Amino acid sequence: MLKEQLERIVGENNVSTRSSELYCYSFDASQVKGKADAVVRPQTTEQVADIVRLAAELGLPVIARGAGSGLCGGAVPVNGGIVLDLSSMDRIVDIDIDNLQVTVEPGVVHEKLNQALSPYGFFFPPDPGSTAMCTIGGLMANNGSGMRCVKYGTTRNYVLDLEVVMADGKIVRTGSRTLKTASGYDLTDLMIGSEGTLGIITQAILRLHPLPRARSVILASFETTTLAGRAVVKILSAGIIPSACEILDSTAIETVRKYDPSVELPDAGAILLIEVDGMENAVKEEAKTVGQVCSELASEIRVASTADESARLWKARRLVGAAISRIDPKRSRVYVGEDIGVPIKELPGMLEYVRSLSEEFAIPIMTYGHIGDGNLHTGMTMDMLDEKGMEIVNTVADRIYRHAIELGGTVSAEHGVGKARESYMELEHPTSMAVMRMIKKALDPQGILNPGKMGL
Amino acid sequence: MLKEQLERIVGENNVSTRSSELYCYSFDASQVKGKADAVVRPQTTEQVADIVRLAAELGLPVIARGAGSGLCGGAVPVNGGIVLDLSSMDRIVDIDIDNLQVTVEPGVVHEKLNQALSPYGFFFPPDPGSTAMCTIGGLMANNGSGMRCVKYGTTRNYVLDLEVVMADGKIVRTGSRTLKTASGYDLTDLMIGSEGTLGIITQAILRLHPLPRARSVILASFETTTLAGRAVVKILSAGIIPSACEILDSTAIETVRKYDPSVELPDAGAILLIEVDGMENAVKEEAKTVGQVCSELASEIRVASTADESARLWKARRLVGAAISRIDPKRSRVYVGEDIGVPIKELPGMLEYVRSLSEEFAIPIMTYGHIGDGNLHTGMTMDMLDEKGMEIVNTVADRIYRHAIELGGTVSAEHGVGKARESYMELEHPTSMAVMRMIKKALDPQGILNPGKMGL
């Protein structure tokens, strides 16, 4: 019955209720599991609106999904219902360079968007690690960002206007084609980061940024993470906003060295990888200044003078993810406690805290992060079938979440809340959760949009 | 009765119901007029909460007010009620350079904040023309910006966290001390630009930016506004984001020259004033590139090589406001149709349209604007007692608003909607006004927060 109703909207080939296919939509890249009643692949905004109206009639959940690369169960149908696979709505509708904007459907893969923009000399700055698979819709739903956030901000800084299907099936435009506006409530930013709980994004107008002409990378080694943290503040105070500013602690350094001995990483308490970008001479000047500023605190500084050298220095950072996963073939990386954010001054202390947990619970934890914006990623691996081990991982994650909140931080800086972190929402937002619930109730009174997420 | 109740909250000296004082709170810098029942000057968040609770009990409107420098009647008590004068809550609570943030109360005057930050080598980038008087609270309520928006964005790009008194008197924190977050609905951005209709901002944590080390100004003259518009796109495509990019049309040029003949402005169809900022060498490189990029389209280019020269070139732009107001001592500047925003490609056409209106209605209109972000300011003057004349001014403003909306633009890019522009909200936001009303109703069911504004 549901299948037939959906088929009338999107055609036979775009609906499935076969259990083998439903299984593929029962998880994302996290440990969260669910079970859909049906999966549907709409091709147009009108189809999305019709599906939402049908779901509202039937009182069924509707869960928007992009690539399924999320790390918190945001797109997992934990309460059943209809999974809206938006990956077929993947057109780049209009590249409008003169207005510095591009119109896209939500299913466009991040990497493809930047490939399409590159010939014009422009780019969409957010740069998630999952660029090769994640969709722009998913990025918007979670306010994703990546390494370049220090200088370029998060996804929300680049969204001018959204087309959204609301819980009653109405199609709404939230913003404007202008680069700035002071007219009306900022519904665009309300939708960004709402993880499909307030509406389904079916189109977006994004602001573009000119591609920098040059980039340079500086590697600085420090005896302690605290010294590295102080160097970051000094760099920023010197008037330089790096395009990336990454930290690796000693565990991360050791793991990468063990994984690939050819990576020439110094033996240090912590290293910073700092990237600056912009005009050619500016990049040279900034790289020099970064080196000078760090020299008082660092034990060693290497400044890449060629693109090749930059790539070599950057290699260590790119290897971190792979190094974690391949330490032990029996263990998988568990994505919990992996995306906290703290005020930047607190990051060195947070790194020390994670190291103490690693010792206390006797499990290896690799820590690395976007120190320029206070975002720390931790990598824990575990044999998923080892119940006791998983319990330890979850205990460690719990301690990490709580400590981040105590420091005035957040349980998620860029991956989202979803199901995995919803139990921490009251703790992190003790006064504002009530306001979030009022808004949720006002815009989705039946609670059909991605229920069971974000603690709402 | 009301007076006594308010006095119990804030003390005798901080309440007034005398008509002479109420008169001072019956208007802002626009033509909108209202009448308050009482004016109250709270000193603490708790007092604001008590006042809002009292207003809720009595069903009285509460109108937050900063400096009263608004240009759309946003802080005018059009339906009576209690005006909350927040100018006494003007403490800079904490300058936290290591975390790149500052905590302020809403009554802090914009200029004073930047004066306090300057010794640390940091600043709060939004730069409204009213810097000497406007408050940070007013800037946030209207998402103000100014000339530096092209590169630095608007006020909302710098607000990390707000303390807000909701319509029921509850005190809520909307954000986080982290520089980025993906946890929960973005209530901070919902409050920014909501003009006191969803809550009263009592404290804010703002993100800081390092002060640029150098600045340079380029003046480029063009035969037509269209050529100037094309030059802007070419500059941006060359990878340069100017810190300011202003346009003056021929009427503006003539008016400034007439007002102050010492200003050496070229006789042109339009001029661009382009400012670049950053590291010393970068600024030189960028200024040179801007000159090269413009050279094919411009009839004349002057690049300032010293700070003095920059100041001289910039003088013309700063004189525009004064020049308008002093053309004729009998006439005052009327702030209607003065703040539209359009997609940047449409700005030259919009300038031509305004010029055609000036001819059709035979009134002088000076146009100038932030072409880098599509924001156009128009200056019309009129004898306020001349009813017929005022009718013409309002007709012209109406045409300007409608044309901006037709071009995919907005009736306000940075001044706000308030009372002055509320009748255009349905036209500009045909689908989303219903959503804004749902949110308003959910968060302020009695409608006591700044009623009669924004078309809600």
Tab-separated table of N, CA and C in Angstrom, chain B residues 121-204:
chain	number	residue	atom	x	y	z
B	121	GLY	N	45.488	44.575	19.191
B	121	GLY	CA	45.720	44.232	17.797
B	121	GLY	C	44.552	43.486	17.158
B	122	PHE	N	43.371	43.631	17.747
B	122	PHE	CA	42.191	42.949	17.215
B	122	PHE	C	41.056	43.949	16.984
B	123	PHE	N	40.067	43.534	16.224
B	123	PHE	CA	38.870	44.363	16.061
B	123	PHE	C	37.645	43.525	15.796
B	124	PHE	N	36.479	44.206	15.923
B	124	PHE	CA	35.190	43.607	15.604
B	124	PHE	C	34.825	44.196	14.237
B	125	PRO	N	34.897	43.384	13.159
B	125	PRO	CA	34.892	43.930	11.807
B	125	PRO	C	33.656	44.714	11.318
B	126	PRO	N	32.411	44.374	11.703
B	126	PRO	CA	31.319	45.181	11.147
B	126	PRO	C	31.562	46.673	11.418
B	127	ASP	N	31.316	47.524	10.434
B	127	ASP	CA	31.648	48.945	10.574
B	127	ASP	C	30.531	49.856	10.069
B	128	PRO	N	29.447	49.946	10.839
B	128	PRO	CA	28.326	50.787	10.419
B	128	PRO	C	28.747	52.257	10.356
B	129	GLY	N	28.092	53.019	9.481
B	129	GLY	CA	28.363	54.451	9.396
B	129	GLY	C	28.094	55.151	10.723
B	130	SER	N	27.196	54.585	11.507
B	130	SER	CA	26.807	55.193	12.782
B	130	SER	C	27.675	54.718	13.942
B	131	THR	N	28.896	54.307	13.657
B	131	THR	CA	29.784	53.735	14.672
B	131	THR	C	29.894	54.566	15.954
B	132	ALA	N	29.832	55.881	15.843
B	132	ALA	CA	30.024	56.740	17.012
B	132	ALA	C	28.848	56.695	17.975
B	133	MET	N	27.696	56.226	17.512
B	133	MET	CA	26.550	56.205	18.414
B	133	MET	C	25.873	54.845	18.533
B	134	CYS	N	25.830	54.059	17.478
B	134	CYS	CA	25.014	52.842	17.522
B	134	CYS	C	25.583	51.832	18.515
B	135	THR	N	24.699	51.011	19.068
B	135	THR	CA	25.122	50.024	20.053
B	135	THR	C	25.275	48.644	19.402
B	136	ILE	N	26.044	47.800	20.061
B	136	ILE	CA	26.215	46.432	19.571
B	136	ILE	C	24.863	45.707	19.591
B	137	GLY	N	24.025	46.002	20.582
B	137	GLY	CA	22.699	45.389	20.637
B	137	GLY	C	21.867	45.740	19.407
B	138	GLY	N	21.883	47.002	19.032
B	138	GLY	CA	21.144	47.439	17.844
B	138	GLY	C	21.702	46.807	16.582
B	139	LEU	N	23.020	46.744	16.508
B	139	LEU	CA	23.671	46.110	15.353
B	139	LEU	C	23.230	44.659	15.213
B	140	MET	N	23.171	43.953	16.364
B	140	MET	CA	22.775	42.546	16.333
B	140	MET	C	21.296	42.417	15.975
B	141	ALA	N	20.470	43.278	16.549
B	141	ALA	CA	19.025	43.197	16.291
B	141	ALA	C	18.712	43.376	14.814
B	142	ASN	N	19.553	44.149	14.111
B	142	ASN	CA	19.305	44.425	12.694
B	142	ASN	C	20.303	43.759	11.747
B	143	ASN	N	21.204	42.938	12.292
B	143	ASN	CA	22.282	42.371	11.472
B	143	ASN	C	22.961	43.449	10.626
B	144	GLY	N	23.397	44.504	11.281
B	144	GLY	CA	24.080	45.593	10.588
B	144	GLY	C	25.424	45.153	10.038
B	145	SER	N	26.005	45.993	9.175
B	145	SER	CA	27.321	45.628	8.643
B	145	SER	C	28.114	46.877	8.299
B	146	GLY	N	28.047	47.363	7.049
B	146	GLY	CA	28.826	48.536	6.663
B	146	GLY	C	29.707	48.243	5.475
B	147	MET	N	30.746	49.062	5.319
B	147	MET	CA	31.553	49.000	4.103
B	147	MET	C	32.436	47.770	4.012
B	148	ARG	N	32.829	47.227	5.133
B	148	ARG	CA	33.812	46.139	5.098
B	148	ARG	C	33.185	44.749	4.934
B	149	CYS	N	31.876	44.737	4.667
B	149	CYS	CA	31.138	43.482	4.581
B	149	CYS	C	31.630	42.567	3.467
B	150	VAL	N	32.086	43.139	2.360
B	150	VAL	CA	32.540	42.332	1.214
B	150	VAL	C	33.523	41.266	1.702
B	151	LYS	N	34.491	41.711	2.467
B	151	LYS	CA	35.527	40.792	2.928
B	151	LYS	C	35.165	40.158	4.267
B	152	TYR	N	34.565	40.939	5.174
B	152	TYR	CA	34.437	40.475	6.551
B	152	TYR	C	33.040	39.975	6.934
B	153	GLY	N	32.064	40.145	6.046
B	153	GLY	CA	30.722	39.664	6.379
B	153	GLY	C	29.960	40.620	7.283
B	154	THR	N	28.792	40.165	7.732
B	154	THR	CA	27.912	41.016	8.524
B	154	THR	C	28.056	40.664	10.011
B	155	THR	N	27.307	41.371	10.837
B	155	THR	CA	27.389	41.156	12.278
B	155	THR	C	27.211	39.685	12.647
B	156	ARG	N	26.261	39.008	11.983
B	156	ARG	CA	25.987	37.608	12.383
B	156	ARG	C	27.214	36.712	12.253
B	157	ASN	N	28.140	37.073	11.389
B	157	ASN	CA	29.347	36.250	11.245
B	157	ASN	C	30.269	36.338	12.456
B	158	TYR	N	29.975	37.232	13.391
B	158	TYR	CA	30.870	37.444	14.536
B	158	TYR	C	30.203	37.194	15.880
B	159	VAL	N	29.001	36.622	15.888
B	159	VAL	CA	28.329	36.365	17.161
B	159	VAL	C	28.389	34.870	17.463
B	160	LEU	N	29.021	34.531	18.583
B	160	LEU	CA	29.178	33.125	18.961
B	160	LEU	C	28.067	32.675	19.901
B	161	ASP	N	27.621	33.577	20.748
B	161	ASP	CA	26.701	33.173	21.806
B	161	ASP	C	25.945	34.402	22.286
B	162	LEU	N	24.680	34.202	22.611
B	162	LEU	CA	23.870	35.297	23.146
B	162	LEU	C	23.213	34.866	24.436
B	163	GLU	N	23.066	35.819	25.348
B	163	GLU	CA	22.163	35.623	26.480
B	163	GLU	C	20.907	36.399	26.103
B	164	VAL	N	19.768	35.718	26.156
B	164	VAL	CA	18.527	36.329	25.682
B	164	VAL	C	17.429	36.130	26.717
B	165	VAL	N	16.683	37.192	26.997
B	165	VAL	CA	15.480	37.056	27.815
B	165	VAL	C	14.316	36.793	26.879
B	166	MET	N	13.676	35.644	27.074
B	166	MET	CA	12.577	35.253	26.202
B	166	MET	C	11.271	35.931	26.663
B	167	ALA	N	10.214	35.744	25.877
B	167	ALA	CA	8.948	36.427	26.153
B	167	ALA	C	8.321	36.022	27.489
B	168	ASP	N	8.707	34.853	28.005
B	168	ASP	CA	8.168	34.434	29.303
B	168	ASP	C	9.108	34.812	30.451
B	169	GLY	N	10.149	35.582	30.148
B	169	GLY	CA	11.085	36.014	31.180
B	169	GLY	C	12.219	35.043	31.444
B	170	LYS	N	12.198	33.905	30.770
B	170	LYS	CA	13.293	32.936	30.972
B	170	LYS	C	14.572	33.446	30.313
B	171	ILE	N	15.701	33.141	30.952
B	171	ILE	CA	16.992	33.565	30.425
B	171	ILE	C	17.664	32.375	29.730
B	172	VAL	N	18.010	32.582	28.474
B	172	VAL	CA	18.512	31.486	27.649
B	172	VAL	C	19.874	31.851	27.059
B	173	ARG	N	20.784	30.870	26.972
B	173	ARG	CA	22.037	31.045	26.220
B	173	ARG	C	21.865	30.310	24.907
B	174	THR	N	22.154	30.986	23.797
B	174	THR	CA	21.832	30.403	22.488
B	174	THR	C	22.980	29.638	21.854
B	175	GLY	N	24.227	29.943	22.252
B	175	GLY	CA	25.335	29.396	21.468
B	175	GLY	C	26.388	28.724	22.303
B	176	SER	N	27.631	29.056	22.055
B	176	SER	CA	28.761	28.345	22.628
B	176	SER	C	29.983	29.251	22.575
B	177	ARG	N	30.974	28.941	23.403
B	177	ARG	CA	32.225	29.702	23.354
B	177	ARG	C	33.181	29.152	22.310
B	178	THR	N	32.759	28.124	21.598
B	178	THR	CA	33.627	27.560	20.565
B	178	THR	C	33.470	28.353	19.272
B	179	LEU	N	34.497	28.303	18.453
B	179	LEU	CA	34.451	29.069	17.209
B	179	LEU	C	33.580	28.399	16.160
B	180	LYS	N	33.313	27.115	16.329
B	180	LYS	CA	32.373	26.470	15.415
B	180	LYS	C	31.615	25.373	16.157
B	181	THR	N	30.402	25.125	15.716
B	181	THR	CA	29.597	24.108	16.369
B	181	THR	C	28.604	23.509	15.387
B	182	ALA	N	28.281	22.251	15.605
B	182	ALA	CA	27.272	21.571	14.792
B	182	ALA	C	26.288	20.907	15.747
B	183	SER	N	26.017	21.582	16.866
B	183	SER	CA	25.189	20.988	17.907
B	183	SER	C	23.958	21.833	18.185
B	184	GLY	N	22.832	21.389	17.680
B	184	GLY	CA	21.573	22.075	17.983
B	184	GLY	C	21.194	23.130	16.966
B	185	TYR	N	19.941	23.609	17.081
B	185	TYR	CA	19.464	24.650	16.171
B	185	TYR	C	20.247	25.938	16.395
B	186	ASP	N	20.426	26.690	15.343
B	186	ASP	CA	21.191	27.930	15.401
B	186	ASP	C	20.299	29.075	15.910
B	187	LEU	N	20.069	29.065	17.218
B	187	LEU	CA	19.218	30.100	17.817
B	187	LEU	C	19.915	31.457	17.812
B	188	THR	N	21.238	31.443	17.823
B	188	THR	CA	21.975	32.709	17.773
B	188	THR	C	21.590	33.474	16.506
B	189	ASP	N	21.692	32.808	15.366
B	189	ASP	CA	21.364	33.483	14.108
B	189	ASP	C	19.877	33.786	13.978
B	190	LEU	N	19.053	33.012	14.663
B	190	LEU	CA	17.628	33.328	14.642
B	190	LEU	C	17.375	34.651	15.369
B	191	MET	N	18.086	34.878	16.457
B	191	MET	CA	17.920	36.120	17.215
B	191	MET	C	18.496	37.325	16.466
B	192	ILE	N	19.682	37.117	15.853
B	192	ILE	CA	20.306	38.201	15.086
B	192	ILE	C	19.371	38.593	13.938
B	193	GLY	N	19.048	39.857	13.853
B	193	GLY	CA	18.162	40.322	12.783
B	193	GLY	C	16.685	40.193	13.106
B	194	SER	N	16.343	39.705	14.317
B	194	SER	CA	14.914	39.548	14.634
B	194	SER	C	14.355	40.802	15.301
B	195	GLU	N	15.174	41.828	15.432
B	195	GLU	CA	14.709	43.168	15.821
B	195	GLU	C	13.917	43.188	17.130
B	196	GLY	N	14.318	42.381	18.073
B	196	GLY	CA	13.664	42.413	19.384
B	196	GLY	C	12.279	41.801	19.399
B	197	THR	N	11.916	41.049	18.348
B	197	THR	CA	10.577	40.456	18.303
B	197	THR	C	10.539	39.028	18.850
B	198	LEU	N	11.719	38.442	19.098
B	198	LEU	CA	11.756	37.055	19.606
B	198	LEU	C	12.387	36.960	20.991
B	199	GLY	N	13.057	37.999	21.421
B	199	GLY	CA	13.744	37.981	22.708
B	199	GLY	C	14.541	39.257	22.866
B	200	ILE	N	15.015	39.495	24.098
B	200	ILE	CA	15.813	40.694	24.374
B	200	ILE	C	17.242	40.234	24.644
B	201	ILE	N	18.173	40.668	23.818
B	201	ILE	CA	19.578	40.288	23.989
B	201	ILE	C	20.170	41.076	25.160
B	202	THR	N	20.702	40.348	26.146
B	202	THR	CA	21.270	41.016	27.319
B	202	THR	C	22.786	40.830	27.426
B	203	GLN	N	23.336	39.939	26.645
B	203	GLN	CA	24.788	39.779	26.613
B	203	GLN	C	25.157	39.038	25.330
B	204	ALA	N	26.373	39.292	24.850
B	204	ALA	CA	26.819	38.615	23.629
B	204	ALA	C	28.293	38.295	23.710
